[in-house]
PDB file of C-alpha atoms in Angstrom:
ATOM      1  CA  MET A   1      22.678   4.538  -9.981  1.00 90.00           C
ATOM      2  CA  TYR A   2      20.632   7.515 -11.831  1.00 94.00           C
ATOM      3  CA  HIS A   3      19.903   4.820 -14.947  1.00 96.00           C
ATOM      4  CA  ILE A   4      19.299   1.931 -12.700  1.00 96.00           C
ATOM      5  CA  LEU A   5      16.059   3.697 -11.019  1.00 97.00           C
ATOM      6  CA  ILE A   6      14.643   5.084 -13.621  1.00 97.00           C
ATOM      7  CA  GLY A   7      14.504   1.451 -15.887  1.00 97.00           C
ATOM      8  CA  LEU A   8      13.618  -0.157 -11.992  1.00 97.00           C
ATOM      9  CA  SER A   9      10.331   2.678 -12.133  1.00 98.00           C
ATOM     10  CA  TRP A  10       9.713   1.782 -15.722  1.00 98.00           C
ATOM     11  CA  MET A  11       9.534  -2.270 -14.963  1.00 97.00           C
ATOM     12  CA  MET A  12       7.035  -1.316 -11.276  1.00 97.00           C
ATOM     13  CA  ILE A  13       4.726   0.434 -14.231  1.00 97.00           C
ATOM     14  CA  VAL A  14       4.539  -2.414 -17.107  1.00 97.00           C
ATOM     15  CA  ILE A  15       4.260  -5.172 -14.288  1.00 95.00           C
ATOM     16  CA  GLY A  16       1.742  -3.529 -12.563  1.00 94.00           C
ATOM     17  CA  ILE A  17      -0.491  -2.541 -14.837  1.00 94.00           C
ATOM     18  CA  LEU A  18       0.378  -6.263 -16.004  1.00 94.00           C
ATOM     19  CA  THR A  19      -0.382  -7.284 -12.595  1.00 91.00           C
ATOM     20  CA  ALA A  20      -3.792  -5.387 -13.058  1.00 90.00           C
ATOM     21  CA  PHE A  21      -4.928  -6.789 -15.802  1.00 88.00           C
ATOM     22  CA  TYR A  22      -4.017 -10.818 -15.000  1.00 87.00           C
ATOM     23  CA  LEU A  23      -5.786 -10.418 -11.114  1.00 85.00           C
ATOM     24  CA  THR A  24      -8.832  -8.878 -12.611  1.00 81.00           C
ATOM     25  CA  PHE A  25      -9.727 -11.776 -16.054  1.00 79.00           C
ATOM     26  CA  LYS A  26      -7.799 -14.284 -14.330  1.00 70.00           C
ATOM     27  CA  THR A  27      -7.112 -15.641 -10.688  1.00 59.00           C
ATOM     28  CA  ALA A  28      -6.925 -13.314  -7.307  1.00 55.00           C
ATOM     29  CA  ALA A  29      -4.142 -13.419  -5.755  1.00 49.00           C
ATOM     30  CA  GLY A  30      -3.461 -15.783  -3.261  1.00 49.00           C
ATOM     31  CA  TYR A  31      -2.847 -14.726   0.464  1.00 49.00           C
ATOM     32  CA  GLY A  32      -5.877 -13.914   2.723  1.00 50.00           C
ATOM     33  CA  ARG A  33      -9.152 -15.085   2.817  1.00 54.00           C
ATOM     34  CA  TYR A  34      -7.985 -16.729  -0.646  1.00 52.00           C
ATOM     35  CA  ALA A  35      -4.722 -18.598   0.418  1.00 50.00           C
ATOM     36  CA  LYS A  36      -4.495 -21.778  -0.995  1.00 57.00           C
ATOM     37  CA  ALA A  37      -3.503 -24.978   0.711  1.00 59.00           C
ATOM     38  CA  SER A  38       0.557 -24.305   0.788  1.00 59.00           C
ATOM     39  CA  ARG A  39       3.084 -26.964   2.826  1.00 74.00           C
ATOM     40  CA  VAL A  40       4.355 -23.922   3.684  1.00 84.00           C
ATOM     41  CA  THR A  41       3.344 -20.899   5.487  1.00 85.00           C
ATOM     42  CA  VAL A  42       4.478 -17.857   7.502  1.00 87.00           C
ATOM     43  CA  PRO A  43       2.486 -16.685  10.763  1.00 88.00           C
ATOM     44  CA  ALA A  44       0.762 -13.054   9.407  1.00 85.00           C
ATOM     45  CA  LYS A  45       2.354 -11.430  12.972  1.00 88.00           C
ATOM     46  CA  ILE A  46       6.011 -12.187  11.296  1.00 90.00           C
ATOM     47  CA  CYS A  47       5.125 -11.653   7.575  1.00 91.00           C
ATOM     48  CA  TRP A  48       4.035  -8.299   8.620  1.00 92.00           C
ATOM     49  CA  PHE A  49       6.818  -7.760  10.184  1.00 95.00           C
ATOM     50  CA  VAL A  50       9.952  -8.982   8.217  1.00 95.00           C
ATOM     51  CA  GLN A  51       7.964  -9.035   4.719  1.00 95.00           C
ATOM     52  CA  GLU A  52       7.523  -4.842   5.106  1.00 96.00           C
ATOM     53  CA  ALA A  53      10.965  -4.260   7.329  1.00 97.00           C
ATOM     54  CA  PRO A  54      13.183  -3.296   4.724  1.00 97.00           C
ATOM     55  CA  ALA A  55      10.486  -0.344   3.270  1.00 97.00           C
ATOM     56  CA  PHE A  56      11.556   1.303   6.194  1.00 97.00           C
ATOM     57  CA  PHE A  57      15.355  -0.015   6.994  1.00 97.00           C
ATOM     58  CA  ILE A  58      16.448   0.457   3.537  1.00 97.00           C
ATOM     59  CA  PRO A  59      15.620   4.144   2.448  1.00 96.00           C
ATOM     60  CA  LEU A  60      16.773   5.227   6.507  1.00 96.00           C
ATOM     61  CA  TYR A  61      20.785   4.263   5.606  1.00 96.00           C
ATOM     62  CA  PHE A  62      19.790   6.595   2.796  1.00 95.00           C
ATOM     63  CA  THR A  63      18.649   9.004   4.949  1.00 92.00           C
ATOM     64  CA  PHE A  64      22.036   9.170   6.088  1.00 91.00           C
ATOM     65  CA  TYR A  65      22.874  10.498   2.597  1.00 88.00           C
ATOM     66  CA  TRP A  66      19.887  13.076   1.595  1.00 87.00           C
ATOM     67  CA  GLN A  67      21.184  15.943  -0.210  1.00 88.00           C
ATOM     68  CA  THR A  68      18.270  18.452  -0.255  1.00 93.00           C
ATOM     69  CA  ALA A  69      15.983  19.042   2.559  1.00 94.00           C
ATOM     70  CA  TYR A  70      12.693  18.157   0.184  1.00 96.00           C
ATOM     71  CA  GLY A  71      14.000  14.778  -0.649  1.00 95.00           C
ATOM     72  CA  LEU A  72      14.624  13.644   3.387  1.00 95.00           C
ATOM     73  CA  LEU A  73      11.168  15.184   3.710  1.00 96.00           C
ATOM     74  CA  ALA A  74       9.979  12.231   0.984  1.00 96.00           C
ATOM     75  CA  ASN A  75      11.576   9.469   2.390  1.00 96.00           C
ATOM     76  CA  SER A  76      10.831  10.902   5.618  1.00 96.00           C
ATOM     77  CA  LEU A  77       7.068   9.918   4.439  1.00 96.00           C
ATOM     78  CA  PHE A  78       8.034   6.969   3.345  1.00 98.00           C
ATOM     79  CA  MET A  79       9.453   6.097   5.968  1.00 97.00           C
ATOM     80  CA  TYR A  80       5.781   6.609   8.018  1.00 96.00           C
ATOM     81  CA  HIS A  81       4.109   5.178   6.663  1.00 96.00           C
ATOM     82  CA  TYR A  82       6.633   1.792   6.415  1.00 97.00           C
ATOM     83  CA  ALA A  83       7.167   2.652   9.824  1.00 97.00           C
ATOM     84  CA  TYR A  84       3.863   2.525  10.548  1.00 95.00           C
ATOM     85  CA  ARG A  85       3.567  -0.994   8.832  1.00 95.00           C
ATOM     86  CA  THR A  86       6.398  -2.623  10.673  1.00 95.00           C
ATOM     87  CA  PHE A  87       6.622  -2.155  14.356  1.00 95.00           C
ATOM     88  CA  VAL A  88       2.880  -1.147  14.324  1.00 93.00           C
ATOM     89  CA  TYR A  89       0.746  -2.724  13.130  1.00 91.00           C
ATOM     90  CA  PRO A  90       1.861  -6.267  12.807  1.00 90.00           C
ATOM     91  CA  PHE A  91       1.247  -6.425  16.370  1.00 87.00           C
ATOM     92  CA  SER A  92      -2.141  -5.281  16.407  1.00 84.00           C
ATOM     93  CA  LEU A  93      -3.280  -8.500  14.524  1.00 81.00           C
ATOM     94  CA  LYS A  94      -5.387 -10.158  16.609  1.00 75.00           C
ATOM     95  CA  SER A  95      -6.177 -13.066  13.701  1.00 65.00           C
ATOM     96  CA  GLY A  96      -4.503 -14.029  10.273  1.00 65.00           C
ATOM     97  CA  ASN A  97      -4.317 -16.243   7.931  1.00 74.00           C
ATOM     98  CA  ASN A  98      -0.719 -18.063   7.524  1.00 82.00           C
ATOM     99  CA  THR A  99       0.634 -16.236   4.013  1.00 85.00           C
ATOM    100  CA  PRO A 100       1.634 -18.906   1.384  1.00 87.00           C
ATOM    101  CA  LEU A 101       5.571 -18.684   1.461  1.00 90.00           C
ATOM    102  CA  PRO A 102       5.982 -18.026  -1.945  1.00 89.00           C
ATOM    103  CA  ILE A 103       3.529 -15.415  -1.597  1.00 89.00           C
ATOM    104  CA  PHE A 104       5.942 -13.872   1.065  1.00 92.00           C
ATOM    105  CA  ILE A 105       8.892 -14.273  -0.975  1.00 93.00           C
ATOM    106  CA  ALA A 106       7.300 -11.862  -3.523  1.00 93.00           C
ATOM    107  CA  GLY A 107       6.541  -9.005  -0.740  1.00 93.00           C
ATOM    108  CA  PHE A 108       9.944  -8.927   1.136  1.00 96.00           C
ATOM    109  CA  SER A 109      11.084  -8.958  -2.619  1.00 96.00           C
ATOM    110  CA  PHE A 110       8.611  -6.295  -3.810  1.00 96.00           C
ATOM    111  CA  CYS A 111       9.705  -3.919  -0.392  1.00 97.00           C
ATOM    112  CA  VAL A 112      13.486  -4.439  -0.841  1.00 98.00           C
ATOM    113  CA  ILE A 113      13.290  -3.185  -4.731  1.00 97.00           C
ATOM    114  CA  ASN A 114      10.713  -0.576  -3.823  1.00 98.00           C
ATOM    115  CA  GLY A 115      12.572   0.828  -0.658  1.00 97.00           C
ATOM    116  CA  PHE A 116      15.665   1.699  -3.205  1.00 98.00           C
ATOM    117  CA  MET A 117      14.048   2.788  -5.277  1.00 98.00           C
ATOM    118  CA  GLN A 118      12.195   5.695  -2.801  1.00 97.00           C
ATOM    119  CA  GLY A 119      15.562   6.306  -0.843  1.00 97.00           C
ATOM    120  CA  ALA A 120      18.149   6.315  -3.111  1.00 97.00           C
ATOM    121  CA  TRP A 121      16.150   8.954  -5.534  1.00 97.00           C
ATOM    122  CA  ASN A 122      14.716  11.145  -2.688  1.00 96.00           C
ATOM    123  CA  SER A 123      18.535  11.176  -0.730  1.00 95.00           C
ATOM    124  CA  LYS A 124      20.484  11.665  -3.873  1.00 94.00           C
ATOM    125  CA  TYR A 125      17.865  12.765  -7.037  1.00 95.00           C
ATOM    126  CA  GLN A 126      15.959  14.788  -5.602  1.00 94.00           C
ATOM    127  CA  MET A 127      15.580  17.973  -6.771  1.00 91.00           C
ATOM    128  CA  ASN A 128      15.787  21.341  -4.503  1.00 91.00           C
ATOM    129  CA  PHE A 129      12.712  22.988  -2.828  1.00 92.00           C
ATOM    130  CA  GLY A 130      13.443  26.045  -5.104  1.00 89.00           C
ATOM    131  CA  GLU A 131      13.631  24.526  -8.314  1.00 91.00           C
ATOM    132  CA  LEU A 132       9.714  24.636  -8.411  1.00 93.00           C
ATOM    133  CA  SER A 133       7.635  25.534 -10.928  1.00 94.00           C
ATOM    134  CA  THR A 134       4.247  26.844  -9.006  1.00 95.00           C
ATOM    135  CA  PHE A 135       2.609  24.427 -10.509  1.00 96.00           C
ATOM    136  CA  GLN A 136       4.903  22.051  -9.429  1.00 96.00           C
ATOM    137  CA  THR A 137       5.036  23.196  -5.513  1.00 96.00           C
ATOM    138  CA  MET A 138       1.148  23.805  -5.422  1.00 97.00           C
ATOM    139  CA  LEU A 139       1.521  19.794  -6.115  1.00 96.00           C
ATOM    140  CA  MET A 140       4.091  19.673  -3.578  1.00 96.00           C
ATOM    141  CA  ILE A 141       1.777  21.248  -1.084  1.00 97.00           C
ATOM    142  CA  ALA A 142      -1.789  19.648  -2.038  1.00 98.00           C
ATOM    143  CA  GLY A 143      -0.169  16.688  -1.672  1.00 97.00           C
ATOM    144  CA  ILE A 144       0.460  16.964   2.132  1.00 97.00           C
ATOM    145  CA  PRO A 145      -2.797  16.870   3.834  1.00 98.00           C
ATOM    146  CA  ILE A 146      -3.401  14.068   0.391  1.00 98.00           C
ATOM    147  CA  PHE A 147      -1.140  11.854   1.427  1.00 98.00           C
ATOM    148  CA  VAL A 148      -2.294  12.227   5.638  1.00 98.00           C
ATOM    149  CA  ALA A 149      -5.882  11.338   4.703  1.00 98.00           C
ATOM    150  CA  GLY A 150      -5.220   8.402   3.175  1.00 98.00           C
ATOM    151  CA  HIS A 151      -2.809   7.320   6.131  1.00 97.00           C
ATOM    152  CA  LEU A 152      -5.750   7.905   8.727  1.00 97.00           C
ATOM    153  CA  ILE A 153      -8.500   5.890   6.379  1.00 97.00           C
ATOM    154  CA  ASN A 154      -6.098   3.373   5.642  1.00 96.00           C
ATOM    155  CA  LYS A 155      -4.735   3.121   9.274  1.00 95.00           C
ATOM    156  CA  GLN A 156      -8.559   3.338  10.593  1.00 96.00           C
ATOM    157  CA  SER A 157      -9.743   0.922   8.263  1.00 95.00           C
ATOM    158  CA  ASP A 158      -7.416  -1.470   9.471  1.00 92.00           C
ATOM    159  CA  SER A 159      -8.685  -1.221  13.514  1.00 91.00           C
ATOM    160  CA  ILE A 160     -12.130  -1.141  11.851  1.00 92.00           C
ATOM    161  CA  LEU A 161     -10.782  -4.947  10.290  1.00 89.00           C
ATOM    162  CA  SER A 162      -8.964  -6.130  13.131  1.00 84.00           C
ATOM    163  CA  ASN A 163     -12.181  -5.804  15.643  1.00 84.00           C
ATOM    164  CA  LEU A 164     -14.419  -7.248  13.728  1.00 84.00           C
ATOM    165  CA  ARG A 165     -13.874 -10.630  15.099  1.00 75.00           C
ATOM    166  CA  LYS A 166     -14.143 -11.314  19.274  1.00 74.00           C
ATOM    167  CA  PRO A 167     -11.010 -13.959  20.583  1.00 68.00           C
ATOM    168  CA  GLY A 168     -12.009 -17.243  19.593  1.00 66.00           C
ATOM    169  CA  GLU A 169     -13.926 -16.609  16.086  1.00 68.00           C
ATOM    170  CA  THR A 170     -12.919 -17.387  13.204  1.00 70.00           C
ATOM    171  CA  SER A 171     -15.664 -15.713  10.936  1.00 77.00           C
ATOM    172  CA  TYR A 172     -16.171 -12.991   8.531  1.00 84.00           C
ATOM    173  CA  LYS A 173     -18.533 -10.684   8.880  1.00 86.00           C
ATOM    174  CA  ILE A 174     -19.158  -7.230   7.178  1.00 89.00           C
ATOM    175  CA  PRO A 175     -17.397  -4.112   8.152  1.00 91.00           C
ATOM    176  CA  LYS A 176     -19.094  -0.549   9.566  1.00 91.00           C
ATOM    177  CA  GLY A 177     -17.527   2.321   9.855  1.00 90.00           C
ATOM    178  CA  GLY A 178     -15.303   4.765   8.823  1.00 91.00           C
ATOM    179  CA  MET A 179     -15.112   4.615   4.698  1.00 95.00           C
ATOM    180  CA  PHE A 180     -16.429   1.718   4.625  1.00 95.00           C
ATOM    181  CA  GLU A 181     -19.839   3.328   4.350  1.00 94.00           C
ATOM    182  CA  TYR A 182     -18.977   3.878   1.381  1.00 96.00           C
ATOM    183  CA  VAL A 183     -16.600   1.263   0.093  1.00 96.00           C
ATOM    184  CA  SER A 184     -16.387  -2.334   0.585  1.00 94.00           C
ATOM    185  CA  CYS A 185     -11.813  -2.722   0.522  1.00 96.00           C
ATOM    186  CA  ALA A 186     -11.627   1.277   2.739  1.00 96.00           C
ATOM    187  CA  ASN A 187      -8.084   0.279   3.816  1.00 96.00           C
ATOM    188  CA  TYR A 188      -7.389   0.041   0.033  1.00 97.00           C
ATOM    189  CA  PHE A 189      -8.543   2.208  -0.278  1.00 97.00           C
ATOM    190  CA  GLY A 190      -6.342   5.098   2.481  1.00 97.00           C
ATOM    191  CA  GLU A 191      -3.335   3.314   0.603  1.00 96.00           C
ATOM    192  CA  ILE A 192      -3.718   3.979  -2.868  1.00 98.00           C
ATOM    193  CA  VAL A 193      -4.741   8.113  -1.656  1.00 98.00           C
ATOM    194  CA  GLU A 194      -1.964   8.420   0.520  1.00 98.00           C
ATOM    195  CA  TRP A 195       0.373   6.835  -1.659  1.00 98.00           C
ATOM    196  CA  CYS A 196      -1.292   8.944  -4.859  1.00 98.00           C
ATOM    197  CA  GLY A 197      -1.178  12.047  -1.910  1.00 98.00           C
ATOM    198  CA  TYR A 198       3.260  10.735  -1.474  1.00 98.00           C
ATOM    199  CA  ALA A 199       3.629  10.902  -5.763  1.00 98.00           C
ATOM    200  CA  MET A 200       2.266  14.788  -5.600  1.00 98.00           C
ATOM    201  CA  PHE A 201       4.395  15.448  -2.763  1.00 98.00           C
ATOM    202  CA  THR A 202       7.304  13.752  -4.499  1.00 96.00           C
ATOM    203  CA  GLN A 203       7.427  14.320  -8.000  1.00 96.00           C
ATOM    204  CA  SER A 204       9.369  12.073  -9.182  1.00 96.00           C
ATOM    205  CA  LEU A 205       9.186   8.509 -10.886  1.00 98.00           C
ATOM    206  CA  PRO A 206       9.644   6.012  -8.870  1.00 98.00           C
ATOM    207  CA  SER A 207       6.384   7.867  -6.381  1.00 98.00           C
ATOM    208  CA  VAL A 208       4.484   7.494  -9.265  1.00 98.00           C
ATOM    209  CA  ALA A 209       5.635   3.753 -10.365  1.00 98.00           C
ATOM    210  CA  PHE A 210       4.897   3.409  -6.596  1.00 98.00           C
ATOM    211  CA  ALA A 211       1.701   4.851  -6.323  1.00 98.00           C
ATOM    212  CA  ILE A 212       0.840   3.847 -10.359  1.00 97.00           C
ATOM    213  CA  PHE A 213       2.307  -0.268  -8.812  1.00 97.00           C
ATOM    214  CA  THR A 214      -0.939   0.027  -5.640  1.00 97.00           C
ATOM    215  CA  ALA A 215      -3.567   0.716  -7.551  1.00 96.00           C
ATOM    216  CA  SER A 216      -3.153  -2.201  -9.636  1.00 95.00           C
ATOM    217  CA  ASN A 217      -1.769  -4.373  -7.764  1.00 93.00           C
ATOM    218  CA  ILE A 218      -4.867  -4.077  -4.633  1.00 94.00           C
ATOM    219  CA  GLY A 219      -7.870  -1.880  -6.945  1.00 93.00           C
ATOM    220  CA  PRO A 220      -8.743  -5.965  -8.971  1.00 93.00           C
ATOM    221  CA  ARG A 221      -8.204  -7.391  -4.629  1.00 91.00           C
ATOM    222  CA  ALA A 222     -10.837  -4.550  -3.738  1.00 93.00           C
ATOM    223  CA  LEU A 223     -13.991  -5.933  -7.091  1.00 92.00           C
ATOM    224  CA  THR A 224     -13.259  -9.132  -5.548  1.00 91.00           C
ATOM    225  CA  HIS A 225     -13.579  -8.947  -1.707  1.00 90.00           C
ATOM    226  CA  HIS A 226     -16.660  -7.049  -2.804  1.00 92.00           C
ATOM    227  CA  GLN A 227     -18.239  -9.756  -5.672  1.00 91.00           C
ATOM    228  CA  TRP A 228     -17.511 -12.029  -2.930  1.00 92.00           C
ATOM    229  CA  TYR A 229     -19.054 -10.196   0.207  1.00 91.00           C
ATOM    230  CA  LEU A 230     -22.151  -9.294  -2.838  1.00 91.00           C
ATOM    231  CA  GLU A 231     -21.913 -13.093  -2.269  1.00 90.00           C
ATOM    232  CA  LYS A 232     -21.819 -14.325   0.978  1.00 90.00           C
ATOM    233  CA  PHE A 233     -23.830 -11.641   2.281  1.00 92.00           C
ATOM    234  CA  PRO A 234     -27.521 -11.369   0.980  1.00 90.00           C
ATOM    235  CA  GLU A 235     -27.883  -8.865   3.800  1.00 92.00           C
ATOM    236  CA  TYR A 236     -24.615  -6.487   1.711  1.00 92.00           C
ATOM    237  CA  PRO A 237     -25.566  -3.349   1.444  1.00 91.00           C
ATOM    238  CA  LYS A 238     -26.017  -2.932  -1.931  1.00 89.00           C
ATOM    239  CA  GLN A 239     -25.217   1.488  -2.650  1.00 91.00           C
ATOM    240  CA  ARG A 240     -21.507   0.223  -1.610  1.00 94.00           C
ATOM    241  CA  LYS A 241     -18.997   1.001  -4.216  1.00 95.00           C
ATOM    242  CA  ALA A 242     -15.861  -1.480  -3.993  1.00 94.00           C
ATOM    243  CA  VAL A 243     -12.555   0.442  -3.350  1.00 94.00           C
ATOM    244  CA  ILE A 244     -13.162   4.097  -5.073  1.00 94.00           C
ATOM    245  CA  PRO A 245     -16.663   6.225  -2.884  1.00 94.00           C
ATOM    246  CA  PHE A 246     -19.800   6.688  -5.499  1.00 92.00           C
ATOM    247  CA  VAL A 247     -17.146   5.303  -8.863  1.00 92.00           C
ATOM    248  CA  LEU A 248     -15.724   2.010  -8.885  1.00 87.00           C
TER     249      LEU A 248
END
């Protein structure tokens, strides 16, 4: 299993980099406001619940076979995020575009593979705390508040976006408050920060691969979102960046 996890991790890194180039120079991912007409779609709430569930339940299965406290804690951080994504976030959506079936299948497949990668590695191959060097220990400790901060930013941003529209409204509006005062895609910024913190804490190839894939997938989408806002709203704040405050 070790070599399978290593292979899947490198594959995720390569696919993530290729995806970043494709989404940056070719086209935006076809969901949400960029969804193309599709004969078969999945309602937003059902899509999010079913799509994200494997990333919670697969690590949960591996948790029963944990070998180190370090790995157990790493799995707990990962599952904490996906408990929110599976059981809370979908039911907080007040509206949302249906997701084309191919996009839903791709997302579901990714959560299955990534849930397996993180859950299996954390449970079977994660180091013991006593094996960490001083630098690794400092990196691990720093990773926890970064993970928590990223999750809180992500959660707050989701709430702001969810409350932008009143019941029955379908038009897009300019998000305000929280990290949206600095970037157009505060939810994506929080997600990237969160998984970078997880990778710092875990210090495994699967966790690093996931952080790279996350940034590669939603980073280009944030740039597209930012340009869309600038073109649609003449009054859009010009000082905002796309996804990284003061930088990008």
